CSV table of C-alpha atoms in Angstrom, one decimal:
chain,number,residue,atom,x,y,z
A,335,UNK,CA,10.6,8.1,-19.6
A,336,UNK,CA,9.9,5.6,-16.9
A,337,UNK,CA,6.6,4.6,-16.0
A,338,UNK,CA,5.1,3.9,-12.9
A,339,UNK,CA,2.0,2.0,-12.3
A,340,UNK,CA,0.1,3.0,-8.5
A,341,UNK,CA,-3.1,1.3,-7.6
A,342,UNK,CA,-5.7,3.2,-5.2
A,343,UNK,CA,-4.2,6.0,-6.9
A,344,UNK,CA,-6.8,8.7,-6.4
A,345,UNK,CA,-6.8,9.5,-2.7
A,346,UNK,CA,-4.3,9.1,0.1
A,347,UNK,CA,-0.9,7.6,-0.2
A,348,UNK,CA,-1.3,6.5,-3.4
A,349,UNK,CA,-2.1,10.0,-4.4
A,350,UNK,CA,0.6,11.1,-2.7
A,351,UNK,CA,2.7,8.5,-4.4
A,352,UNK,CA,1.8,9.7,-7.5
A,353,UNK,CA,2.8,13.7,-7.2
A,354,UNK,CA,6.0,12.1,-5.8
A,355,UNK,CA,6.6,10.2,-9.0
A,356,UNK,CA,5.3,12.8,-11.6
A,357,UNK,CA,7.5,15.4,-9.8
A,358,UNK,CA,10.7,13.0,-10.7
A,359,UNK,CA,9.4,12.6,-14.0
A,360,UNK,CA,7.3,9.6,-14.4
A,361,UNK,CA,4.5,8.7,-16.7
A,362,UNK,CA,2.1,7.5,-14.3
A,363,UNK,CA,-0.8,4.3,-14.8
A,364,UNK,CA,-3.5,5.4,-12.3
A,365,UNK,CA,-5.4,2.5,-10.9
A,366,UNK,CA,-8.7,3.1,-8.9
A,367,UNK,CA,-12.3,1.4,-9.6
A,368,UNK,CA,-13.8,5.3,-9.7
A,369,UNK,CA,-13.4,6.5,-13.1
A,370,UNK,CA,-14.4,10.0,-13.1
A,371,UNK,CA,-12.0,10.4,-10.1
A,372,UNK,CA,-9.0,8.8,-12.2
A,373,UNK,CA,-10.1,11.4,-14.8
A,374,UNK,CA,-9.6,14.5,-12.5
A,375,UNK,CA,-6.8,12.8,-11.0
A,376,UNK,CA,-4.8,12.4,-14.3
A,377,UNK,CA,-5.7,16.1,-15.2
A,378,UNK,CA,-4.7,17.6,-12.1
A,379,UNK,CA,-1.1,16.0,-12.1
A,380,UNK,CA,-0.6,16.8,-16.0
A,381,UNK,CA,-1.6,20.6,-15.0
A,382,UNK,CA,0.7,20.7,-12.2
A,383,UNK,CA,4.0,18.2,-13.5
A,384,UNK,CA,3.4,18.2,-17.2
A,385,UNK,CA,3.5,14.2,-17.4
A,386,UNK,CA,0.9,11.6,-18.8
A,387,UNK,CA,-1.2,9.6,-16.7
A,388,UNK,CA,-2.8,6.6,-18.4
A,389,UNK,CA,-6.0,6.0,-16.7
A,390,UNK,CA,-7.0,2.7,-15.7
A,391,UNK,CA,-10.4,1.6,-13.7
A,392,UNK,CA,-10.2,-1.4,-12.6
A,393,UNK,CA,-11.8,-3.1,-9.1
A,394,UNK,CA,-9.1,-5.4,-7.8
A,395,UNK,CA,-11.6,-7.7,-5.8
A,396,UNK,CA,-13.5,-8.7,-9.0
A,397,UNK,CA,-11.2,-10.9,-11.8
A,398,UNK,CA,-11.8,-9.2,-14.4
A,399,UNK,CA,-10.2,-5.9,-13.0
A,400,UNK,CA,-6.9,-8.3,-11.6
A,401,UNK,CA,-6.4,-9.3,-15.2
A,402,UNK,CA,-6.8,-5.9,-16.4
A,403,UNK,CA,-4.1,-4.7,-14.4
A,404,UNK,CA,-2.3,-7.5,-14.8
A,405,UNK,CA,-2.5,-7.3,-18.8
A,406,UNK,CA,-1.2,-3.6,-18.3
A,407,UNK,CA,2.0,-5.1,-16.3
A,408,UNK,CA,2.6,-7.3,-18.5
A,409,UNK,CA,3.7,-4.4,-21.3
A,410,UNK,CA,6.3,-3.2,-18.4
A,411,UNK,CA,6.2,-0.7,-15.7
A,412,UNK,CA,9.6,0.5,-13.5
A,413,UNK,CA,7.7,0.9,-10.6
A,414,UNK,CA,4.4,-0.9,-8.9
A,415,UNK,CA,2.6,0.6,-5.9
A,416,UNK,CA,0.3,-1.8,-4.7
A,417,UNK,CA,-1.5,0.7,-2.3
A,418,UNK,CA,-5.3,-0.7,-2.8
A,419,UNK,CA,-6.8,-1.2,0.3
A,420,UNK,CA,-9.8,-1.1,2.8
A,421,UNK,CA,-11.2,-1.7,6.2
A,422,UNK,CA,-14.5,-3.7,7.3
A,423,UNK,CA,-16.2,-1.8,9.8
A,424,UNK,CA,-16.5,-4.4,13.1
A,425,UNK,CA,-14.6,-6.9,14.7
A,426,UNK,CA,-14.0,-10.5,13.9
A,427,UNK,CA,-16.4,-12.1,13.4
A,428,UNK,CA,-19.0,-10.3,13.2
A,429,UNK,CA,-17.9,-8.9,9.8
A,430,UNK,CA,-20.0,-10.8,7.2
A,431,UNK,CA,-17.8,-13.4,5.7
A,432,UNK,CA,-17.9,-12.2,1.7
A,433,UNK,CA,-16.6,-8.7,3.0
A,434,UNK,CA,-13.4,-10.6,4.4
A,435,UNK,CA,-12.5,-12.7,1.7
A,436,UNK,CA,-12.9,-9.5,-0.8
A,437,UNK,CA,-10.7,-7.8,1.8
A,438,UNK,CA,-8.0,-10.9,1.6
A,439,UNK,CA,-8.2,-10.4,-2.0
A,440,UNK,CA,-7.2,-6.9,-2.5
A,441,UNK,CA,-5.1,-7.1,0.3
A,442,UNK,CA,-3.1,-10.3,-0.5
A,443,UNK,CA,-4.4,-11.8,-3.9
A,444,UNK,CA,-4.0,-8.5,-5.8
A,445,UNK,CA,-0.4,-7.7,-4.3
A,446,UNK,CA,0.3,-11.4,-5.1
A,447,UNK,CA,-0.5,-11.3,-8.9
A,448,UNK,CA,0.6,-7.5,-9.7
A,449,UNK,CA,3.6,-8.4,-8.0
A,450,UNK,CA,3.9,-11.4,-10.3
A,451,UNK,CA,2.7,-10.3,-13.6
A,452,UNK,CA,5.1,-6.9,-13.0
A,453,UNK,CA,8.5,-9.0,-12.1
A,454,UNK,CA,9.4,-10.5,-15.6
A,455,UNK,CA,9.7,-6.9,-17.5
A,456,UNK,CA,11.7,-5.7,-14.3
A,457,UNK,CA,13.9,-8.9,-14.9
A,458,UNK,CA,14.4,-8.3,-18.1
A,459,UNK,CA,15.5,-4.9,-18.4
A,460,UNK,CA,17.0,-5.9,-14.8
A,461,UNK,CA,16.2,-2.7,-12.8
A,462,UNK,CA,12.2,-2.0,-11.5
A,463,UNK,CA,10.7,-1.4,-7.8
A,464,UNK,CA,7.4,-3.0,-6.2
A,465,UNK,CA,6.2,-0.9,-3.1
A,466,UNK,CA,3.5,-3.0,-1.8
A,467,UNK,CA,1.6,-1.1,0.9
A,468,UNK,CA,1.1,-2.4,4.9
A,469,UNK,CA,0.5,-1.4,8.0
A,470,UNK,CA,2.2,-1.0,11.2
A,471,UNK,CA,-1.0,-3.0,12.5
A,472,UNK,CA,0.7,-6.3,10.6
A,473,UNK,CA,3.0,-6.0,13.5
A,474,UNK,CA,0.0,-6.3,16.4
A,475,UNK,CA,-2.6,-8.7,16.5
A,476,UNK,CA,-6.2,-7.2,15.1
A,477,UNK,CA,-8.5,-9.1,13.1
A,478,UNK,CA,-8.2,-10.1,9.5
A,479,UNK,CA,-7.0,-6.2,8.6
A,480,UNK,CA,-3.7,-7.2,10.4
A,481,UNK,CA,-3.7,-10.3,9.4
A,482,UNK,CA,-3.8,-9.2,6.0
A,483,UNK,CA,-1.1,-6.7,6.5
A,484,UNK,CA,1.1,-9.2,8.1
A,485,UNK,CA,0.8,-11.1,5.0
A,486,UNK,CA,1.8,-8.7,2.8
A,487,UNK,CA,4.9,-7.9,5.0
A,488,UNK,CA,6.3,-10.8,4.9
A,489,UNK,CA,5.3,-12.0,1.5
A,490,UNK,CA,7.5,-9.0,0.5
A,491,UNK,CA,10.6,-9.6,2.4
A,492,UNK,CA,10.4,-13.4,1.0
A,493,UNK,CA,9.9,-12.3,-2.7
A,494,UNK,CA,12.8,-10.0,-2.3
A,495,UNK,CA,15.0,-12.8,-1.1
A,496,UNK,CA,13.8,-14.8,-3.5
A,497,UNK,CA,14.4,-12.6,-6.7
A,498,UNK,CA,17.7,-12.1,-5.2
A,499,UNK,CA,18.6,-9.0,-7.3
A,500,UNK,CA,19.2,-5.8,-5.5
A,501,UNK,CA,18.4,-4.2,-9.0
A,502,UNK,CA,14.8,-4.8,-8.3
A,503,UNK,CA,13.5,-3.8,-5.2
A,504,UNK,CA,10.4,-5.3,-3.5
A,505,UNK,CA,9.8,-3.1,-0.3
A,506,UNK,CA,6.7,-3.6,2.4
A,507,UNK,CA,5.8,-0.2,3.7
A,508,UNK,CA,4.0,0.1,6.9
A,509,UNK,CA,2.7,2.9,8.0
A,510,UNK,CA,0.6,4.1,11.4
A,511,UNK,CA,-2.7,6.1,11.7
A,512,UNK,CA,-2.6,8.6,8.3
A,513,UNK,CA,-4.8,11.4,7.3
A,514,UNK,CA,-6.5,10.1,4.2
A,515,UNK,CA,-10.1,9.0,3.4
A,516,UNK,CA,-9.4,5.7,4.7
A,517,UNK,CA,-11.0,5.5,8.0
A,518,UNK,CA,-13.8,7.3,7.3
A,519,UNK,CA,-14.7,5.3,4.2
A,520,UNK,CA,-14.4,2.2,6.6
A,521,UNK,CA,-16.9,3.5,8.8
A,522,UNK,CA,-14.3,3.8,11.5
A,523,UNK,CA,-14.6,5.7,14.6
A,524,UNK,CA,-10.9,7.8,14.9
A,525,UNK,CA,-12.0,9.9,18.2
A,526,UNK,CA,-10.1,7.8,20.2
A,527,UNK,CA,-6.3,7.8,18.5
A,528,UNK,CA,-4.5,10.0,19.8
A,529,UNK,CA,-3.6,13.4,17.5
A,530,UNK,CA,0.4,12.9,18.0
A,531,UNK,CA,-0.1,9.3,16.1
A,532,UNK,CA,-1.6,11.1,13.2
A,533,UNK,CA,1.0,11.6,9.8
A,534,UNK,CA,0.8,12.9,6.5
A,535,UNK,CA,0.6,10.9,3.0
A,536,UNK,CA,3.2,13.0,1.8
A,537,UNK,CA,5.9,12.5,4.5
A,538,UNK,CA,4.8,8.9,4.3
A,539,UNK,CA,5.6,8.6,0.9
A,540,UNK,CA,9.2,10.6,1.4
A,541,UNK,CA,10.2,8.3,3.7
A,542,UNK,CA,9.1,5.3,1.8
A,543,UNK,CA,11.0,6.1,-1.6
A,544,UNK,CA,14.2,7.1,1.4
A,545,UNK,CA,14.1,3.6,2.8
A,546,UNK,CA,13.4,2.0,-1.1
A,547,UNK,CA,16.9,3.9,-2.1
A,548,UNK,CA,18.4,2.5,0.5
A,549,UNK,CA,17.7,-1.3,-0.4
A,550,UNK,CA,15.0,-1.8,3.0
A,551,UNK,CA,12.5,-4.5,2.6
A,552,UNK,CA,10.5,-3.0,5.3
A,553,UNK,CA,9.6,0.7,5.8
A,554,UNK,CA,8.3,2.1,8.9
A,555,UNK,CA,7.8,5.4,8.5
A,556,UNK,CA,8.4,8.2,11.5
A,557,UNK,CA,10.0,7.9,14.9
A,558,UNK,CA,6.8,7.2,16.7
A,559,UNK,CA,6.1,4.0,14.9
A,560,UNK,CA,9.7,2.8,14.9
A,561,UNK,CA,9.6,3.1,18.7
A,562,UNK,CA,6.0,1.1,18.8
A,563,UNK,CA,6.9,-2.0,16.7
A,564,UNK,CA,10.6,-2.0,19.0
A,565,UNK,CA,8.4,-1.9,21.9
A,566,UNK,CA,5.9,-4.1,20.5
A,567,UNK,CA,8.1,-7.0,20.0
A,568,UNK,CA,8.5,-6.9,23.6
A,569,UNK,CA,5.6,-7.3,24.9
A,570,UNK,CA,3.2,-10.1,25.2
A,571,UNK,CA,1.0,-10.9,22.4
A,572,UNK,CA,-2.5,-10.9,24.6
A,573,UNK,CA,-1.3,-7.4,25.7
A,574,UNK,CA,-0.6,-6.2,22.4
A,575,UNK,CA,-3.7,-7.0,21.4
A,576,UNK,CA,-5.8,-5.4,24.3
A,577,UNK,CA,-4.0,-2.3,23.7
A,578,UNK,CA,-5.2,-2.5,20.0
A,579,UNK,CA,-8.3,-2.6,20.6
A,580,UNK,CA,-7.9,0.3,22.9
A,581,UNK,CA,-6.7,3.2,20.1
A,582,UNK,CA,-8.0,1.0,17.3
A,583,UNK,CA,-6.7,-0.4,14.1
């Protein structure tokens, strides 16, 4: 049985990556640093898909969670999802300086070492797939969380070039605004993004393992945000950015 390793698994789109993956008939590794949530998390999907969910809690800012997940890797997964992530409430920079850095290293460091540690099995048995989780906002210009996600874009489409197999695929997916717990755990205010920009994990997540099939390095899921990054590129950076900060991250 394959075996699929998704960190930030417990809410979201890593929750919806993993019903996506139990339904096609992966044991799942659930990474999250909540382990009562991880608990219910694993029960619910072995109630509902009948597969195993190893549960692993593990806070991918701190070094001793990295090289727990890392350790994990190492034994061999088919698939990564490296889908961790956060906001800082406030703009650069006025957002105390330790809260960026731990934000640059779940955001880049993490994806940069999972990625790693997860590569030689894949090689190997030469076959595996690393989804590492953006942003359409790597596209616009807004503060470190862009930054971050612009990073992690193109760190992506370099490492798939560089690995140079289309056995194993390393895809950046970027989504827009979705309906998960992540703004409000950022402290974010959402009343000004507009309802039609709104998607759902789960549609996310079906078009992200669409455009992975289909040997993409970068996935922008829905219509909407396909026709904002086209548009995007067109226009100014100074403007881009002033219209981000209109309608938010």
């Amino acid at each position: 049985m394959p075996t699929a390793l998704i960190t930030g698994a417990t809410s979201g789109i890593g929750a919806a990556f993993a019903r996506r993956l139990a339904a096609e008939g992966f044991s799942l590794v659930l990474v999250s640093r909540d382990e009562h949530r991880l608990a219910g998390a694993a029960g619910q999907l072995k109630l509902r898909y009948g597969v195993s969910s190893e549960v692993l809690p593990a806070d991918l800012a701190t070094e001793e969670g990295l090289a727990r997940v890392e350790s994990r890797l190492a034994e061999g997964v088919d698939v990564l999802v490296n889908n961790a992530g956060f906001g800082n409430p406030g703009r650069f920079p006025d957002v105390p300086v330790e809260d960026e850095v731990r934000m640059l290293k779940v955001h880049c460091e993490a994806v940069l070492r999972l990625t790693l540690a997860a590569l030689p099995g894949m090689r190997e048995r030469e076959r595996g797939a690393i989804i590492n989780v953006a942003s359409v906002a790597a596209f616009f210009p807004r503060g470190t969380y862009s930054a971050s996600k612009a990073w992690v874009v193109n760190f992506s489409e370099s490492a798939a070039a560089d690995v140079g197999d289309p056995r194993i695929r390393i895809m950046a997916l970027c989504p827009g605004f979705v309906r998960t717990e992540f703004h409000r755990r950022s402290g974010m205010d959402t009343a000004g993004i507009p309802g039609f920009l709104w998607l759902k994990a789960d549609d996310v997540v079906r078009a992200a393992m669409r455009d992975l099939a289909l040997g993409r390095r970068v996935s922008v899921p829905d219509p909407r945000y396909k026709a904002i990054v086209a548009i995007g590129r067109l226009v100014p950076r100074g403007l881009q950015a002033r219209v981000s900060a209109a309608i938010g991250r």
